[in-house]
Coordinates of C-alpha atoms and ligand atoms in Angstrom, one line a residue:
M1 CA 0.0 0.0 0.0
D2 CA 1.3 3.5 -0.8
H3 CA 0.1 7.0 -0.6
F4 CA -0.1 7.8 -4.4
L5 CA -3.8 7.7 -4.9
Y6 CA -6.3 9.4 -7.2
R7 CA -8.7 11.9 -5.6
D8 CA -11.5 13.2 -7.9
G9 CA -9.6 11.8 -10.9
V10 CA -6.2 13.4 -10.2
L11 CA -3.2 11.8 -8.7
F12 CA -2.0 12.9 -5.3
A13 CA 1.2 12.3 -3.4
E14 CA -0.2 12.1 0.1
D15 CA -2.2 15.4 0.3
V16 CA -0.5 17.2 -2.5
P17 CA -1.7 17.0 -6.2
V18 CA 1.2 15.7 -8.3
S19 CA 0.5 18.4 -10.9
E20 CA 1.2 21.1 -8.3
I21 CA 4.7 19.7 -7.7
A22 CA 5.2 19.4 -11.5
A23 CA 4.3 23.1 -11.9
A24 CA 6.7 24.1 -9.2
V25 CA 9.8 21.9 -10.1
G26 CA 9.2 21.0 -13.8
T27 CA 9.4 17.6 -15.2
P28 CA 10.8 14.9 -15.0
F29 CA 11.2 14.5 -11.2
Y30 CA 11.1 11.9 -8.5
C31 CA 8.6 12.2 -5.7
Y32 CA 8.6 10.3 -2.5
S33 CA 6.0 9.9 0.2
T34 CA 7.1 10.1 3.9
A35 CA 4.1 8.2 5.1
T36 CA 4.8 5.3 2.8
L37 CA 8.5 5.1 3.8
E38 CA 7.6 5.2 7.5
R39 CA 4.9 2.6 7.1
H40 CA 7.2 0.1 5.2
F41 CA 9.9 0.5 7.8
R42 CA 7.4 0.0 10.6
L43 CA 6.1 -3.2 9.0
F44 CA 9.6 -4.8 9.1
D45 CA 10.3 -3.5 12.6
E46 CA 7.1 -5.0 13.8
A47 CA 7.6 -8.2 11.9
L48 CA 10.8 -9.0 13.7
A49 CA 9.5 -8.2 17.2
P50 CA 10.0 -9.6 19.8
L51 CA 13.4 -10.8 18.6
P52 CA 16.2 -8.4 19.4
H53 CA 16.8 -6.9 15.9
L54 CA 17.9 -4.0 13.8
V55 CA 16.4 -3.0 10.4
C56 CA 19.2 -1.6 8.4
F57 CA 17.9 0.3 5.4
A58 CA 19.9 -0.7 2.2
M59 CA 20.9 2.8 1.2
K60 CA 21.9 1.6 -2.3
S61 CA 18.1 1.7 -3.1
N62 CA 17.8 5.4 -2.3
S63 CA 20.5 7.4 -0.6
N64 CA 19.0 10.9 -0.5
Q65 CA 19.8 12.3 2.9
A66 CA 16.2 13.4 3.5
I67 CA 15.1 9.8 3.0
L68 CA 17.8 8.5 5.3
K69 CA 16.9 11.1 8.0
T70 CA 13.2 10.1 7.7
L71 CA 14.0 6.5 8.3
A72 CA 16.8 7.0 10.9
A73 CA 14.3 9.1 13.0
K74 CA 12.1 6.0 13.2
G75 CA 15.0 3.8 14.4
A76 CA 16.5 2.5 11.2
G77 CA 20.1 1.5 11.0
M78 CA 21.9 1.7 7.6
D79 CA 23.4 -0.9 5.3
V80 CA 26.2 0.8 3.3
V81 CA 28.3 -0.6 0.4
S82 CA 30.8 2.2 -0.2
G83 CA 32.8 4.9 1.5
G84 CA 30.4 7.4 0.0
E85 CA 27.3 5.7 1.5
Y86 CA 29.1 5.5 4.8
A87 CA 29.8 9.3 4.6
R88 CA 26.1 10.0 3.8
A89 CA 24.9 7.9 6.7
V90 CA 27.3 9.7 9.1
A91 CA 26.3 13.1 7.6
V92 CA 22.7 12.6 8.6
G93 CA 23.7 11.6 12.1
V94 CA 23.4 7.8 12.1
P95 CA 25.7 6.5 14.8
G96 CA 28.4 4.1 13.7
E97 CA 26.9 1.3 15.9
R98 CA 23.9 1.3 13.6
I99 CA 25.9 1.1 10.3
V100 CA 26.7 -2.2 8.7
F101 CA 29.3 -2.2 5.9
S102 CA 28.6 -4.7 3.1
G103 CA 30.1 -5.3 -0.3
V104 CA 32.7 -7.5 -2.0
G105 CA 35.3 -4.9 -2.7
K106 CA 35.9 -2.7 0.3
T107 CA 39.1 -0.7 0.0
V108 CA 41.7 0.1 2.6
S109 CA 40.6 3.7 2.7
E110 CA 36.9 2.7 3.1
M111 CA 37.9 0.3 6.0
R112 CA 40.0 3.0 7.6
A113 CA 37.2 5.6 7.4
A114 CA 34.6 3.3 8.9
L115 CA 36.9 2.1 11.7
A116 CA 37.8 5.7 12.6
G117 CA 34.2 6.9 12.4
G118 CA 32.6 3.8 14.1
I119 CA 31.0 0.8 12.6
R120 CA 28.6 -1.9 13.9
Q121 CA 30.1 -4.6 11.7
F122 CA 31.8 -5.3 8.4
N123 CA 30.2 -8.1 6.4
V124 CA 33.4 -9.7 5.1
E125 CA 33.1 -11.5 1.8
S126 CA 36.5 -13.2 1.2
E127 CA 39.7 -14.4 2.9
P128 CA 41.8 -11.6 1.2
E129 CA 39.4 -9.0 2.5
M130 CA 39.6 -10.5 5.9
E131 CA 43.4 -10.3 5.9
V132 CA 43.4 -6.7 4.7
L133 CA 40.8 -5.6 7.3
N134 CA 42.8 -7.3 10.0
A135 CA 45.9 -5.4 9.0
V136 CA 44.1 -2.1 8.8
A137 CA 42.5 -2.6 12.2
V138 CA 45.8 -3.7 13.8
S139 CA 47.5 -0.6 12.3
M140 CA 44.9 1.6 14.0
G141 CA 45.1 -0.3 17.3
L142 CA 41.5 -1.5 16.9
R143 CA 39.5 -4.7 16.5
A144 CA 37.1 -4.7 13.6
P145 CA 33.7 -6.4 14.3
V146 CA 33.0 -8.8 11.5
A147 CA 30.3 -11.1 10.2
I148 CA 31.4 -13.4 7.4
R149 CA 29.1 -13.5 4.5
I150 CA 28.5 -17.1 3.5
N151 CA 27.2 -18.1 0.1
P152 CA 24.5 -20.8 0.8
D153 CA 24.2 -21.8 -2.9
V154 CA 20.5 -21.2 -3.0
D155 CA 18.6 -20.2 -6.1
A156 CA 16.7 -17.0 -5.2
R157 CA 14.5 -17.4 -8.3
T158 CA 14.8 -13.8 -9.3
H159 CA 16.4 -11.9 -12.2
A160 CA 19.9 -13.3 -13.0
K161 CA 21.4 -9.8 -12.6
I162 CA 20.2 -9.5 -9.0
A163 CA 20.6 -13.0 -7.7
T164 CA 23.6 -13.2 -5.2
G165 CA 23.3 -16.5 -3.4
K166 CA 24.4 -19.2 -5.9
S167 CA 27.9 -20.6 -5.9
E168 CA 28.6 -19.0 -9.3
N169 CA 27.9 -15.5 -8.0
K170 CA 30.8 -13.3 -6.8
F171 CA 29.4 -13.0 -3.3
G172 CA 30.4 -14.5 0.0
I173 CA 32.4 -17.6 1.1
P174 CA 31.1 -21.0 0.1
I175 CA 29.3 -22.4 3.0
S176 CA 31.4 -25.6 2.7
R177 CA 34.5 -23.5 3.6
A178 CA 32.8 -21.5 6.4
R179 CA 34.2 -23.4 9.4
A180 CA 37.7 -23.1 8.1
V181 CA 37.4 -19.4 7.4
Y182 CA 35.9 -18.7 10.8
A183 CA 38.8 -20.5 12.4
Q184 CA 41.2 -18.3 10.4
A185 CA 39.2 -15.2 11.4
A186 CA 39.3 -16.1 15.1
A187 CA 43.1 -16.3 14.9
L188 CA 43.5 -12.7 13.5
P189 CA 44.1 -10.2 16.3
G190 CA 42.5 -7.3 14.5
L191 CA 39.1 -9.0 14.0
E192 CA 36.3 -9.7 16.4
V193 CA 33.9 -12.3 15.0
V194 CA 30.3 -11.2 15.9
G195 CA 28.1 -13.2 13.6
I196 CA 27.1 -14.6 10.2
D197 CA 25.9 -12.7 7.2
V198 CA 23.9 -14.1 4.3
H199 CA 22.2 -12.5 1.3
I200 CA 20.7 -14.4 -1.6
G201 CA 19.4 -11.7 -3.9
S202 CA 16.9 -9.0 -4.5
Q203 CA 13.2 -8.9 -5.5
L204 CA 12.4 -12.3 -4.1
T205 CA 8.8 -13.1 -4.5
E206 CA 8.7 -16.5 -2.7
L207 CA 9.6 -17.4 0.8
E208 CA 11.1 -20.8 0.0
P209 CA 14.6 -19.7 -1.0
F210 CA 14.8 -17.7 2.2
E211 CA 13.8 -20.7 4.2
L212 CA 16.4 -22.9 2.5
A213 CA 19.1 -20.3 3.2
Y214 CA 18.2 -19.5 6.8
R215 CA 18.0 -23.2 7.7
K216 CA 21.6 -23.5 6.5
V217 CA 22.5 -20.5 8.5
A218 CA 20.9 -22.0 11.6
D219 CA 22.9 -25.2 11.2
L220 CA 26.1 -23.3 10.6
T221 CA 25.4 -21.2 13.8
E222 CA 25.3 -24.3 15.8
A223 CA 28.4 -25.8 14.2
L224 CA 30.4 -22.6 14.7
R225 CA 29.3 -22.3 18.3
A226 CA 30.4 -25.9 18.8
D227 CA 33.8 -24.8 17.3
G228 CA 34.0 -22.2 20.1
H229 CA 32.9 -19.0 18.2
E230 CA 30.6 -16.5 19.8
I231 CA 27.9 -16.1 17.1
R232 CA 25.6 -13.4 18.5
R233 CA 24.3 -11.7 15.4
L234 CA 22.7 -13.0 12.2
D235 CA 22.5 -10.6 9.2
L236 CA 19.8 -12.1 7.0
G237 CA 19.0 -11.1 3.4
G238 CA 17.6 -11.3 0.5
G239 CA 15.4 -8.5 -0.3
L240 CA 11.7 -9.2 -0.2
G241 CA 10.1 -8.3 -3.5
I242 CA 7.5 -5.7 -4.1
P243 CA 4.5 -5.8 -6.5
Y244 CA 5.5 -3.8 -9.6
T245 CA 2.1 -4.3 -11.1
R246 CA -1.1 -3.5 -9.2
S247 CA -3.0 -6.4 -10.7
N248 CA -1.6 -9.8 -10.5
E249 CA 1.3 -9.9 -8.0
A250 CA 1.1 -10.6 -4.3
P251 CA 4.6 -11.2 -2.9
P252 CA 4.8 -12.4 0.7
L253 CA 4.3 -9.7 3.3
P254 CA 6.9 -8.5 5.8
S255 CA 4.9 -10.2 8.5
D256 CA 5.2 -13.6 6.7
Y257 CA 8.9 -13.0 6.3
G258 CA 9.2 -12.1 10.0
D259 CA 7.4 -15.3 10.9
L260 CA 9.8 -17.3 8.7
I261 CA 12.8 -15.7 10.4
K262 CA 11.5 -16.6 13.8
R263 CA 10.7 -20.1 12.7
T264 CA 14.1 -20.7 11.2
V265 CA 16.6 -18.9 13.5
G266 CA 14.5 -17.6 16.4
H267 CA 15.6 -20.4 18.8
L268 CA 19.3 -19.4 18.5
G269 CA 19.1 -16.3 20.8
C270 CA 20.8 -14.2 18.2
E271 CA 20.2 -10.5 17.4
V272 CA 18.8 -10.4 13.9
E273 CA 19.7 -7.8 11.3
I274 CA 17.9 -7.4 8.0
E275 CA 18.8 -5.1 5.1
P276 CA 15.7 -4.2 3.1
G277 CA 16.0 -1.5 0.5
R278 CA 13.4 -2.0 -2.2
L279 CA 10.5 -2.9 0.0
I280 CA 11.0 0.3 2.1
S281 CA 11.7 2.8 -0.7
G282 CA 10.3 1.2 -3.9
N283 CA 6.6 1.9 -3.7
A284 CA 7.3 5.1 -1.7
G285 CA 8.4 6.8 -4.9
I286 CA 7.2 7.7 -8.3
M287 CA 8.8 9.3 -11.3
V288 CA 6.7 12.0 -13.0
S289 CA 7.3 12.8 -16.6
A290 CA 5.5 14.8 -19.3
V291 CA 4.6 13.7 -22.9
I292 CA 6.6 15.6 -25.4
Y293 CA 5.2 14.1 -28.6
V294 CA 2.7 11.5 -29.7
K295 CA 4.3 10.0 -32.7
R296 CA 2.4 7.8 -35.2
G297 CA 4.7 5.1 -36.5
E298 CA 4.2 2.3 -38.9
G299 CA 2.2 -0.4 -37.1
R300 CA 2.9 1.2 -33.7
D301 CA 2.6 4.5 -32.0
F302 CA 5.1 6.1 -29.6
L303 CA 4.6 8.2 -26.6
I304 CA 7.8 10.2 -26.3
L305 CA 8.4 11.4 -22.8
D306 CA 10.8 13.9 -21.3
G307 CA 12.1 11.2 -18.9
A308 CA 14.6 8.7 -20.3
M309 CA 16.7 5.7 -19.5
N310 CA 19.3 7.9 -17.8
D311 CA 16.6 8.9 -15.3
L312 CA 15.2 5.5 -14.7
V313 CA 17.3 2.7 -16.1
R314 CA 15.5 -0.3 -14.7
P315 CA 13.4 -1.1 -17.8
S316 CA 16.4 -0.9 -20.1
M317 CA 18.8 -2.7 -17.8
Y318 CA 16.6 -5.5 -16.4
D319 CA 13.6 -5.4 -18.7
A320 CA 11.8 -4.3 -15.6
H321 CA 8.1 -3.5 -15.6
H322 CA 6.9 -0.2 -14.0
D323 CA 3.2 0.7 -14.1
I324 CA 2.9 4.0 -15.9
V325 CA -0.3 5.9 -15.1
P326 CA -1.8 9.2 -16.2
V327 CA -1.7 11.9 -13.6
V328 CA -5.2 12.8 -14.7
E329 CA -7.5 9.8 -14.8
P330 CA -9.3 9.2 -18.0
E331 CA -13.1 9.7 -18.0
P332 CA -14.9 6.4 -17.6
G333 CA -15.5 4.6 -20.8
V334 CA -12.5 6.2 -22.7
E335 CA -10.9 3.5 -24.9
P336 CA -7.2 2.9 -24.2
A337 CA -4.7 2.7 -27.1
H338 CA -1.4 0.9 -27.3
F339 CA 1.9 2.7 -27.3
D340 CA 5.6 2.1 -27.0
I341 CA 6.6 4.5 -24.3
V342 CA 10.1 5.9 -24.9
G343 CA 12.4 8.7 -23.8
P344 CA 14.4 11.1 -26.0
V345 CA 17.8 9.4 -25.6
C346 CA 19.4 8.3 -28.9
E347 CA 19.2 4.6 -28.5
T348 CA 16.5 2.0 -29.0
G349 CA 17.2 0.7 -25.5
D350 CA 15.6 3.9 -24.2
T351 CA 12.3 2.2 -24.1
F352 CA 10.2 2.1 -20.9
A353 CA 7.4 -0.2 -22.2
R354 CA 6.2 -1.8 -25.4
Q355 CA 2.6 -1.8 -26.6
R356 CA 1.4 -0.6 -23.2
A357 CA -2.3 0.2 -23.0
M358 CA -2.7 3.9 -22.1
P359 CA -5.6 6.4 -22.3
P360 CA -5.3 9.0 -25.0
L361 CA -2.6 11.5 -24.1
A362 CA -1.4 14.8 -25.6
P363 CA 1.8 16.8 -25.4
G364 CA 2.2 18.3 -21.9
D365 CA 0.2 15.6 -20.2
L366 CA 1.8 14.1 -17.1
V367 CA 2.4 10.4 -16.4
A368 CA 3.7 8.8 -13.3
F369 CA 6.0 5.7 -13.1
R370 CA 5.0 3.8 -10.0
S371 CA 7.4 1.8 -7.8
A372 CA 10.3 4.1 -8.8
G373 CA 11.5 5.0 -5.3
A374 CA 14.1 2.2 -5.2
Y375 CA 17.0 2.0 -7.7
G376 CA 15.6 5.0 -9.6
A377 CA 17.4 8.2 -8.7
V378 CA 20.4 6.4 -7.4
M379 CA 21.1 4.7 -10.7
S380 CA 20.5 7.7 -12.8
S381 CA 23.2 9.4 -14.9
E382 CA 23.8 12.5 -17.0
Y383 CA 24.0 10.5 -20.2
N384 CA 23.3 12.8 -23.2
T385 CA 24.1 15.7 -20.8
R386 CA 20.7 15.4 -19.3
P387 CA 20.7 16.9 -15.8
L388 CA 20.0 14.6 -12.9
I389 CA 16.3 15.1 -12.2
P390 CA 15.0 16.7 -9.0
E391 CA 13.9 14.7 -6.0
V392 CA 10.9 15.9 -4.0
L393 CA 9.7 14.6 -0.6
V394 CA 6.1 15.0 0.4
K395 CA 4.9 14.9 4.0
G396 CA 1.1 15.4 4.4
D397 CA 0.1 18.6 2.6
H398 CA 3.6 20.0 2.0
F399 CA 6.6 19.1 -0.1
A400 CA 10.2 20.0 -0.4
V401 CA 12.8 19.7 -3.1
I402 CA 15.4 17.4 -1.5
R403 CA 17.8 17.4 -4.5
P404 CA 17.5 20.3 -7.0
R405 CA 17.9 20.0 -10.8
P406 CA 21.4 21.2 -11.7
T407 CA 21.8 23.8 -14.3
F408 CA 23.6 23.2 -17.6
D409 CA 26.2 25.6 -16.4
E410 CA 26.8 23.6 -13.2
I411 CA 27.2 20.4 -15.2
I412 CA 29.5 21.9 -17.8
A413 CA 31.6 23.7 -15.2
R414 CA 32.7 20.3 -13.7
D415 CA 34.9 19.5 -16.7
N416 CA 38.5 20.8 -16.7
I417 CA 40.1 21.9 -19.9
P418 CA 43.8 21.1 -19.8
E419 CA 46.2 24.0 -20.3
W420 CA 47.3 22.8 -23.8
L421 CA 43.8 23.2 -25.0
L422 CA 43.4 26.7 -23.7
Ligands
LLP1 N1 21.9 -6.1 1.1 C1 22.7 -6.6 0.2 C2 24.0 -7.3 0.6 C3 22.3 -6.5 -1.2 O1 23.2 -6.9 -2.1 C4 21.1 -5.8 -1.5 C5 20.8 -5.6 -2.9 C6 20.3 -5.4 -0.5 C7 20.7 -5.5 0.8 C8 19.0 -4.7 -0.7 O2 18.1 -5.5 -1.4 P1 16.6 -5.1 -1.6 O3 15.9 -5.1 -0.3 O4 16.6 -3.7 -2.2 O5 16.0 -6.1 -2.6 N2 19.5 -2.4 -9.1 C9 18.7 -3.6 -9.0 C10 18.7 -4.1 -7.6 C11 20.1 -4.5 -7.1 C12 20.1 -5.1 -5.7 C13 21.4 -5.5 -5.3 N3 21.6 -5.9 -3.9 C14 17.2 -3.3 -9.4 O6 17.0 -2.1 -9.8 O7 16.4 -4.2 -9.4

């Protein structure tokens, strides 16, 4: 459930008409709903109670500082995957003990910054990383808290580009080697082993792969404890999927997921961490775009929008479906027509949807891409020297621009002309 609903035939973001925001900031833009973000965070938080737990928002899905602050104020920790994300989390006041550092390629400088600033745990993904982290921590006179990410070799049954838990994926240490690697970690003076980390992929729409993975984690917890390790935390992922279409999708609910966690690992007495991104931010955001032209082609018609693949890359990159809805609802009984919905970028891949049924639209009409709050703005680029589009946050009946649209001058001024060209 989100807070982008029609009232009297026009689309609102909470209590603000979307057209009012468009008039103020221009199109295209991203628009997020505070109430939806807070609701989704609460659903996870409640789903894990009464287990001791921390919900760490996966900042990779949306790292605008206003979004982070909204969630941190409700008690969210942060899951970061780069020095930049760590710096953003710190910038909004998230304490180090609520920040988890994930990712397969942490650099020495990222490790150093997180150790100096404070970190809840590093999720370590390989033996070489473990050794480098040990050396960095020792050089700083510290012990780095670590969970080792194990790869459970479970098929998450999601898009191949976002599956992470099969042995052929680059992530984690094979579960078969886990006991040996934990023994190595325990012998390193700069590391403090605190738990186990697992993540099998994103946009999972069934519970079974989670169940398979978490049962393996439960068995491993017992084996590692028998080996003398103090396993006190479990960081559990996979990202629960969201419905990208209103009609026919009903992924499991956070409460079902919470029950599954309690059933599989609840008896171990561990603190549970989860790292949801998409389910918190995905349906809390829309991208609003205007029709530039309606082009009649041979055998198919095109809606050419002012938004493009550089603004929302998911359809081009993953063949992802986003519902695209008119900001002004059609009158009842109006016959839809079929369009290819495209952007102005000079490649055929700049296609959002093929032969999508839409009401008749004219230049200047607004459409909204639903479920665009996760992996939308964060994956955008300035391809074709198209400025990054503004982000707007709505709360009740007011809204604020939380990232402005840069001017052409600002974009162009970032390049340096070497002296031999002057
Ligand atoms: N934790 C780890 C270690 C991850 O790799 C991911 C996602 C998450 C948490 C958050 O997963 P979520 O709850 O958002 O499913 N750009 C792609 C998604 C990439 C996800 C990668 N890892 C997309 O637009 O679908």
